[in-house]
Amino acid sequence: MKVTMLFSGLVLMVGMLAAERSSATSVATITREMSSGVTSAEVRLERGPVSRPHSDLPANLDARGSGTVLWHRNLANTIYTSTGVSDAEGVVFSGTYLNAPRQVETVPLGGDGTEDWVHAGNEFFVDASRDGNVLAAVDFDPADSVATIREWRPGSSTPLWSYVVYPCRTLVYQGWASRKPIRVSDDGSTIAVGITMWADGGQQGRLLAFDSGSGTPVVDDDLPTGSIVATEITPDGRFIALASWPTVYVYDRSVPILRWSGAIGAGNDALAISGDGKYLAWGWTTFFLREWNGSSYTPTWTYDPPGTRYVGQCALSEDESNLAIAWDNGSGVPNEISVELYELPSLSLQWTHDYGSPSPEAPFGLTDIPTSMRFSTDGDHFAIGSWGGQFPELHVFERSSSTPVYSLDTPGSMIDMDIATSAGGNTYIATCGKNVHATIGGNGGDLYAIEIAGGGTGIGELSLVSGSSGLGRNYPNPFVQQTTITYSLSRPGRVRLGLYDVQGRLVRELVDGPGAAGIHAVPWNGRGQDGVAVPAGVYLARLESAHDVSTRKILIVR
């Protein structure tokens, strides 16, 4: 039976992962927070194998299309569970589990893959506000049945607050590889966490929601039904959707009140809610699309696909103009995935992309299951991650075409992914998972940062025209730990690039000497000539050459 096969495959994966757990104890020591408030955690962390920058990508990595791998991190023993892109801050926030280092970490998009900071724990799931500066994680300690929720800002490893939940049964129901129990709204206003708790007679779901910056829940509700398999949130944080078998719930946290609940049917972790909560989508053996009519989510489309096709993932664009669905054939080996894009509200099918049929000689057990799917903040792109096997683990599409603009075929499986659009029009993707296929025993976690250039300034493309002289825009701006300053020279000659405070005092000299004609990029780590981090505030980048003097404001936030 399909249900038995899928669950056995997922549980088998978790069993294999657990079989590779190191017997060594963590070298991190933390004073456990047993109440909400500012943490008193003291972390002592020995760094093991940390990162390989983008200049040392895996030999068997295959990237195709118009994107650029900015950097790659490989952790030898642990596995990445989840990741989020904070585009406003220019950082990737990620979490790990299984073996040391079990941690959350921030890595600058514009860096070489080296982390800014880490915070150690047990089993982390994370998310980040795509348009804000809010980072949040839930850390599960199975030995004590304790889950600890924390919030950070990119500039510091010290949490703003922590909140302990007990007795927690699990964060990931039945080993569901793509389940993400924590969500941060794009604007950074709201943090939502769905947890499965121990309860009399078994288990029940629990929803907690927090205002950013506050460790006091604004929503704390025990759900009458059991195991949470998916949590979603709207960009403004108002509506929170949960799939808790056998029920789907939608909360309006502005009241706060349960807005609606309904039977989920046969479902998995495919769940989506649109920008202002108008549309709600979920499914597995049947796909359901419902629309809010002022008092209830009423059926708009109920679809039973022909043959052996099941809903793997689904996504709704923030502007509510598109619906994307990733189908698979269940737990068949080899598995087949197809992606469809629909226009809303007409439900007109725009295009279909089939991954193809794997070779019959494919190694047994390399089941390809969609694990995550999201639209970019501007809705022009959407990405889908999967376990892979014979096909790439990451595909990125434009709404206008069924041909991927970018695909990444990694050595392992991708478990989570996030995608955001910068103010300049570039798309940034973070994707993470396991270094070998999810159904194969073994350790190792991979994290990739990818840029797809748009119409504006990015890390990989500069907003300067070759043949001119002057300063380009730095990215990111504002920044926390590191930014990249771009400039161009129309002809060879002496050049000086310095950073000054608003009183005109020299803070750091980045370039002073001969320069070749063309476009240049210079990183600044936010430190002065003495190597000490400068205070937050406004600074001026000043470029002097034989043919041009130009300045540009740079903002540091701490």
XYZ file of C-alpha atoms in Angstrom:
558
model
C 0.000 0.000 0.000
C 1.099 3.552 -0.718
C 0.757 4.765 2.877
C 2.817 1.897 4.249
C 5.523 2.270 1.611
C 5.936 6.011 2.062
C 6.039 5.935 5.832
C 8.439 3.006 5.866
C 10.753 4.850 3.504
C 10.711 7.985 5.603
C 11.168 6.136 8.861
C 13.960 4.098 7.260
C 15.758 7.311 6.344
C 15.570 8.590 9.899
C 16.692 5.216 11.189
C 19.723 5.307 8.920
C 20.547 8.808 9.975
C 20.285 7.851 13.613
C 22.495 4.837 13.017
C 25.287 7.186 12.017
C 25.049 9.290 15.173
C 28.389 9.802 16.826
C 28.888 8.460 20.317
C 30.944 11.515 21.227
C 29.275 14.052 23.455
C 28.896 17.648 22.319
C 31.740 19.966 23.282
C 29.268 22.820 23.650
C 28.217 23.597 27.186
C 25.075 25.603 27.680
C 23.288 26.765 30.781
C 19.758 25.614 29.975
C 17.068 28.273 29.960
C 14.068 26.977 31.871
C 12.031 30.148 31.643
C 11.373 32.871 29.127
C 13.522 35.964 29.073
C 17.032 36.810 27.982
C 19.169 33.724 27.794
C 22.144 33.203 30.027
C 23.633 30.633 27.662
C 27.388 30.343 27.669
C 28.684 28.489 24.646
C 32.080 26.846 24.347
C 32.399 25.402 20.886
C 35.240 23.572 19.233
C 34.938 24.030 15.514
C 35.188 20.771 13.630
C 35.186 20.548 9.834
C 33.432 23.776 8.946
C 33.284 24.999 5.384
C 34.632 24.701 1.918
C 34.201 27.994 0.056
C 32.833 28.207 -3.452
C 36.311 27.883 -4.927
C 36.325 24.280 -3.652
C 32.918 22.951 -4.705
C 32.262 19.193 -4.767
C 33.793 17.574 -7.826
C 30.483 15.877 -8.690
C 28.402 19.060 -8.416
C 26.531 19.896 -11.611
C 25.049 23.386 -11.955
C 23.169 24.422 -15.083
C 21.621 27.705 -16.076
C 21.989 31.393 -15.331
C 22.711 31.188 -11.613
C 25.938 31.353 -9.610
C 26.910 29.309 -6.566
C 28.173 32.038 -4.247
C 29.562 29.571 -1.724
C 29.169 26.080 -0.303
C 29.520 24.751 3.243
C 30.147 21.114 4.062
C 29.945 19.824 7.632
C 31.525 16.389 7.887
C 29.362 14.780 10.571
C 26.126 16.677 11.035
C 23.151 17.229 8.698
C 21.463 20.512 7.815
C 17.748 20.484 8.646
C 16.564 23.918 7.540
C 17.626 27.315 6.258
C 16.325 30.841 5.659
C 17.473 33.872 3.671
C 17.387 37.269 5.356
C 17.912 39.309 2.219
C 17.584 42.662 4.008
C 20.604 41.683 6.132
C 22.382 39.673 3.453
C 22.732 36.520 5.593
C 21.775 32.856 5.436
C 20.544 31.342 8.711
C 20.675 27.555 9.061
C 20.289 24.761 11.598
C 21.758 21.265 12.043
C 21.291 18.094 14.080
C 22.455 14.459 14.467
C 26.153 14.890 15.358
C 28.370 17.776 16.417
C 28.376 20.531 15.505
C 24.665 20.710 16.373
C 24.114 24.429 15.954
C 22.465 27.386 14.315
C 24.718 29.611 12.230
C 24.690 32.804 10.204
C 26.726 33.076 7.008
C 26.947 36.309 4.942
C 25.620 35.984 1.410
C 28.547 38.101 0.229
C 31.215 36.102 2.055
C 33.177 32.954 1.281
C 30.980 30.545 3.230
C 32.562 31.186 6.622
C 30.061 31.634 9.428
C 29.712 34.904 11.359
C 28.546 33.136 14.510
C 27.115 29.889 15.814
C 24.923 28.916 18.782
C 25.114 25.294 19.939
C 22.257 23.010 20.987
C 20.625 19.706 20.037
C 18.207 19.490 17.104
C 17.556 22.799 15.361
C 14.944 23.959 12.897
C 15.180 27.591 11.776
C 13.649 30.339 9.670
C 14.431 33.966 8.815
C 12.393 36.982 7.785
C 13.103 37.536 4.116
C 12.522 41.306 4.244
C 13.576 41.941 7.837
C 16.324 41.106 10.305
C 14.596 38.479 12.459
C 16.136 35.014 12.917
C 14.359 32.336 14.948
C 14.880 28.683 15.800
C 13.347 25.877 17.820
C 15.795 23.474 19.487
C 14.541 20.038 20.582
C 16.227 17.983 23.311
C 14.663 14.508 23.033
C 16.331 13.316 26.236
C 14.356 15.830 28.304
C 11.326 16.278 25.979
C 12.112 20.001 25.958
C 11.831 22.376 23.009
C 13.398 25.831 23.341
C 12.340 28.660 21.013
C 14.796 31.548 20.525
C 15.098 34.755 18.529
C 18.275 36.475 17.276
C 19.458 39.392 15.223
C 22.130 38.763 12.579
C 24.841 40.710 14.423
C 24.955 38.643 17.625
C 24.920 34.996 18.732
C 23.173 35.995 21.978
C 19.415 35.339 21.728
C 17.022 38.197 22.465
C 14.855 35.743 24.417
C 14.115 32.066 24.877
C 10.901 30.184 25.647
C 10.789 26.594 26.882
C 8.032 24.159 25.872
C 7.465 20.898 27.802
C 6.646 18.023 27.384
C 7.449 18.072 23.679
C 7.189 14.785 21.804
C 8.745 15.682 18.458
C 9.365 18.436 15.934
C 9.266 16.125 12.914
C 6.318 13.738 12.711
C 7.257 10.178 11.691
C 10.600 11.321 10.284
C 8.996 13.649 7.741
C 12.067 15.037 6.028
C 10.597 18.247 4.648
C 8.561 19.328 7.636
C 9.445 22.757 9.020
C 7.963 23.461 12.461
C 8.928 27.158 12.646
C 8.059 30.090 10.391
C 9.003 33.777 10.503
C 6.875 36.224 8.549
C 8.643 38.028 5.714
C 8.287 41.392 7.441
C 9.773 40.006 10.678
C 6.732 40.836 12.789
C 5.720 37.315 13.812
C 7.297 33.989 14.752
C 5.059 30.886 14.630
C 5.931 27.415 15.931
C 3.914 24.205 15.598
C 4.942 21.413 17.974
C 3.621 17.921 18.693
C 3.237 17.488 22.463
C 2.857 14.532 24.781
C -0.690 14.385 26.085
C -2.942 12.045 28.062
C -3.727 9.133 25.830
C -1.135 10.014 23.205
C -0.233 13.327 21.588
C -1.677 16.635 20.473
C -0.565 19.662 18.490
C 0.296 23.046 19.962
C 0.658 26.421 18.248
C 2.730 29.230 19.703
C 3.095 32.654 18.074
C 5.286 35.546 19.239
C 5.705 39.181 18.379
C 9.243 39.812 17.193
C 11.361 40.971 20.107
C 9.076 39.449 22.749
C 9.361 36.078 24.445
C 5.705 36.138 25.566
C 3.325 34.184 23.284
C 0.476 36.121 21.705
C -1.020 32.762 20.674
C -0.673 29.592 22.752
C -3.287 27.073 21.746
C -3.566 23.320 22.239
C -5.061 21.715 19.158
C -7.676 19.003 19.643
C -5.975 16.837 17.012
C -2.619 15.187 17.053
C 0.468 15.446 14.896
C 1.512 18.690 13.225
C 3.100 18.007 9.843
C 3.262 21.524 8.372
C 3.300 25.167 9.507
C 2.938 28.209 7.222
C 2.568 31.972 7.723
C 1.562 34.931 5.548
C 4.176 37.613 4.706
C 2.688 40.111 7.183
C 2.369 37.482 9.929
C -1.386 37.864 10.329
C -2.492 34.372 9.293
C -0.899 31.102 10.405
C -1.866 27.762 8.820
C -1.166 24.332 10.305
C -1.748 20.822 9.042
C -2.340 18.694 12.138
C -3.660 15.307 11.183
C -6.538 14.965 10.554
C -7.342 18.705 10.530
C -6.204 21.915 8.830
C -6.248 25.068 11.001
C -5.957 28.764 10.132
C -5.371 31.317 12.912
C -5.809 35.064 12.716
C -3.178 36.249 15.188
C -4.289 39.881 15.029
C -7.360 39.007 17.136
C -6.144 36.292 18.034
C -8.724 33.686 17.095
C -9.075 30.401 15.243
C -10.288 31.593 11.845
C -11.215 28.214 10.379
C -10.612 24.474 10.627
C -11.538 21.610 8.355
C -10.819 17.973 7.604
C -7.470 17.447 5.926
C -8.332 14.158 4.261
C -5.348 12.043 3.279
C -2.591 14.623 3.522
C 1.101 15.145 3.973
C 3.188 18.254 4.592
C 2.123 20.033 1.387
C 0.500 23.217 2.730
C 0.336 26.806 1.465
C -1.497 30.027 2.331
C -1.494 33.074 0.044
C -0.349 36.619 0.759
C -3.419 38.003 2.541
C -4.889 34.655 3.518
C -7.330 34.515 0.601
C -6.302 31.067 -0.663
C -5.472 27.917 1.292
C -4.015 24.821 -0.414
C -3.019 21.356 0.724
C -3.179 17.745 -0.400
C -1.703 14.330 -0.956
C -3.936 11.777 -2.715
C -6.321 14.668 -3.473
C -5.414 18.314 -4.001
C -7.567 20.939 -2.248
C -7.717 24.668 -3.019
C -10.054 26.775 -0.891
C -10.904 30.488 -0.933
C -11.975 32.720 1.958
C -15.510 34.072 1.470
C -15.667 36.227 4.584
C -16.706 33.486 6.996
C -15.179 30.232 5.763
C -12.699 28.673 3.382
C -14.974 27.288 0.680
C -13.894 24.757 -1.987
C -12.538 26.350 -5.162
C -10.902 23.289 -6.697
C -10.759 19.667 -5.592
C -8.642 17.518 -7.877
C -8.007 13.775 -7.891
C -5.093 13.278 -10.303
C -5.202 10.358 -12.710
C -2.950 7.362 -12.207
C -0.518 7.185 -9.319
C 0.167 10.883 -8.780
C 0.292 12.512 -5.366
C 0.828 16.037 -4.103
C 4.461 16.359 -3.021
C 4.557 20.128 -2.398
C 2.515 23.206 -3.279
C 3.105 26.977 -3.170
C 1.059 30.156 -3.643
C 2.604 33.426 -4.815
C 2.320 36.385 -2.450
C 0.384 38.394 -5.035
C -2.121 35.494 -5.277
C -1.770 35.237 -9.040
C -0.160 31.777 -9.257
C -0.338 28.296 -7.778
C 2.498 25.776 -8.199
C 2.168 22.051 -7.512
C 4.867 19.379 -7.460
C 3.494 15.897 -8.106
C 5.199 12.569 -7.513
C 4.200 8.935 -7.867
C 4.349 8.230 -4.170
C 7.112 5.959 -3.012
C 7.681 4.214 -6.308
C 11.282 3.380 -7.067
C 12.382 5.019 -9.223
C 10.103 7.971 -8.475
C 8.931 10.545 -11.020
C 8.283 14.246 -10.312
C 6.400 16.790 -12.397
C 5.726 20.474 -11.728
C 2.656 22.442 -12.824
C 1.981 26.185 -12.722
C -1.575 27.520 -12.643
C -2.926 31.034 -12.994
C -5.281 32.341 -10.324
C -8.202 32.856 -10.074
C -8.884 31.212 -13.455
C -7.012 27.975 -12.565
C -5.720 27.937 -16.109
C -2.754 25.563 -16.484
C 0.190 27.668 -17.704
C 2.777 24.936 -18.158
C 4.074 21.546 -17.000
C 7.657 20.411 -16.428
C 8.423 16.688 -16.131
C 11.701 15.681 -14.519
C 11.672 12.585 -16.733
C 11.753 8.866 -16.091
C 14.813 7.616 -14.226
C 16.849 4.870 -15.785
C 15.745 1.323 -14.856
C 19.334 0.817 -13.731
C 18.949 3.503 -11.051
C 20.196 2.223 -7.675
C 17.349 0.748 -5.645
C 16.011 3.035 -2.940
C 16.916 6.426 -4.449
C 13.364 7.698 -4.140
C 13.012 11.327 -5.265
C 10.520 13.199 -3.067
C 9.772 16.961 -3.286
C 10.781 18.486 0.041
C 10.214 22.240 -0.278
C 8.702 24.726 -2.722
C 8.492 28.519 -2.461
C 7.930 31.575 -4.616
C 10.407 34.440 -4.420
C 9.196 37.565 -2.647
C 8.427 39.287 -5.961
C 6.781 36.146 -7.360
C 8.838 36.116 -10.554
C 10.652 32.906 -9.603
C 9.842 29.804 -7.631
C 12.144 26.997 -6.563
C 11.661 23.371 -5.628
C 14.022 21.161 -3.658
C 13.964 17.360 -3.523
C 15.835 14.268 -2.406
C 17.181 13.820 -5.924
C 18.764 10.667 -7.235
C 19.157 10.768 -10.987
C 17.868 14.318 -11.346
C 18.951 17.667 -9.848
C 17.918 18.348 -6.255
C 17.129 22.017 -6.953
C 15.177 23.537 -9.836
C 14.424 27.242 -10.215
C 11.717 28.436 -12.623
C 10.428 31.728 -13.924
C 6.675 32.040 -14.051
C 6.829 32.525 -17.806
C 8.587 29.281 -18.751
C 8.587 25.558 -17.999
C 12.341 25.403 -18.659
C 14.317 25.807 -15.422
C 16.478 28.926 -15.372
C 18.772 27.096 -12.967
C 19.292 23.536 -11.718
C 21.718 22.214 -9.115
C 22.626 18.528 -9.005
C 24.397 17.848 -5.714
C 26.008 14.691 -4.301
C 23.193 14.273 -1.754
C 19.613 15.315 -0.940
C 18.155 18.757 -0.290
C 15.841 18.893 2.727
C 14.979 22.604 2.890
C 15.240 25.704 0.746
C 14.433 29.426 0.859
C 14.278 32.031 -1.910
C 14.166 35.843 -1.725
C 14.371 38.802 -4.090
C 16.636 41.764 -3.377
C 15.650 45.387 -3.892
C 17.927 45.364 -6.938
C 15.995 42.536 -8.560
C 18.387 39.645 -7.946
C 17.121 36.337 -6.585
C 18.966 34.575 -3.757
C 18.454 30.947 -2.785
C 19.751 28.951 0.153
C 19.341 25.180 -0.001
C 20.552 22.579 2.473
C 20.445 18.915 3.377
C 22.494 15.756 3.497
C 25.769 15.049 1.665
C 24.544 11.640 0.496
C 21.085 10.565 -0.593
C 18.475 10.630 2.170
C 17.830 6.877 1.918
C 21.519 5.987 2.207
C 23.251 5.710 5.567
C 25.990 8.260 6.125
C 26.794 11.633 7.592
C 27.630 15.023 6.184
C 25.619 18.178 5.603
C 25.679 20.604 2.670
C 24.547 24.227 2.441
C 24.609 26.235 -0.796
C 24.003 29.942 -1.461
C 22.984 30.784 -5.037
C 22.415 34.041 -6.892
C 20.298 34.474 -10.018
C 21.035 37.893 -11.454
C 18.139 40.190 -12.251
C 18.001 43.799 -13.273
C 19.923 45.261 -10.361
C 23.123 45.033 -8.387
C 23.994 41.685 -6.908
C 26.945 40.000 -5.385
C 27.938 38.438 -8.667
C 27.094 41.402 -10.926
C 28.061 45.041 -10.472
C 25.974 48.076 -11.377
C 28.844 49.647 -13.277
C 29.587 50.038 -16.942
C 33.020 49.017 -18.154
C 34.815 52.073 -19.550
C 33.514 54.449 -16.884
C 35.014 55.506 -13.554
C 33.236 55.712 -10.203
C 31.805 53.912 -7.217
C 29.099 51.338 -7.673
C 26.620 50.207 -5.041
C 27.823 48.036 -2.224
C 25.955 44.866 -1.314
C 24.443 44.296 1.148
C 23.608 47.788 2.362
C 22.869 48.066 5.227
C 25.075 45.230 6.448
C 26.053 43.534 9.695
C 29.371 41.746 9.219
C 30.602 42.235 5.663
C 29.759 44.160 2.501
C 31.287 44.278 -0.968
C 32.145 47.685 -2.464
C 32.323 47.934 -6.244
C 34.080 50.512 -8.399
C 35.309 50.903 -11.972
C 38.262 52.615 -13.636
C 38.096 53.851 -17.210
C 41.869 53.519 -17.603
C 44.836 52.296 -15.560
C 46.136 54.598 -12.856
C 46.554 55.189 -9.173
C 43.431 54.663 -7.086
C 42.551 55.156 -3.443
C 39.455 53.765 -1.729
C 38.849 54.691 1.898
C 36.087 54.514 4.490
C 35.327 57.621 6.589
C 32.998 58.419 9.461
C 30.508 61.279 9.209
C 33.097 63.662 10.779
C 35.422 62.954 7.858
C 37.945 60.887 9.840
C 39.585 57.985 8.021
C 38.287 54.679 9.394
C 39.824 52.142 7.000
C 41.927 52.328 3.857
C 40.961 49.517 1.505
C 42.925 50.361 -1.634
C 45.912 52.644 -2.203
C 48.018 51.947 -5.269
C 47.929 51.285 -8.998
C 44.721 49.957 -10.473
C 43.880 48.298 -13.791
C 41.089 49.513 -16.036
C 37.791 47.697 -15.508
C 35.398 46.753 -12.746
C 36.634 45.868 -9.252
C 35.081 44.534 -6.042
C 36.560 44.940 -2.561
C 35.107 43.419 0.632
C 34.914 45.345 3.898
C 34.377 43.462 7.134
C 33.193 46.463 9.137
C 36.519 46.858 10.950
C 38.839 49.831 11.205
C 42.565 50.068 10.570
C 43.182 48.635 14.048
C 41.123 45.522 13.285
C 38.391 46.440 15.762
C 34.748 46.391 14.651
C 33.493 49.930 14.154
C 30.239 51.078 15.795
C 26.921 50.894 13.980
C 26.099 53.962 11.931
C 26.623 55.745 8.626
C 30.019 55.717 6.898
C 31.231 57.139 3.601
C 33.104 55.194 0.955
C 35.312 57.602 -1.012
C 36.990 56.682 -4.319
C 39.780 58.876 -5.675
C 41.361 58.288 -9.087
C 42.998 60.465 -11.711
C 39.662 60.862 -13.436
C 37.026 60.758 -10.711
C 36.243 61.439 -7.058
C 33.021 59.902 -5.790
C 31.441 58.971 -2.471
C 28.639 56.676 -1.343
C 26.910 56.157 2.019
C 27.239 52.789 3.764
C 25.157 51.784 6.779
C 26.284 49.295 9.436
C 23.725 47.762 11.788
C 24.720 45.775 14.873
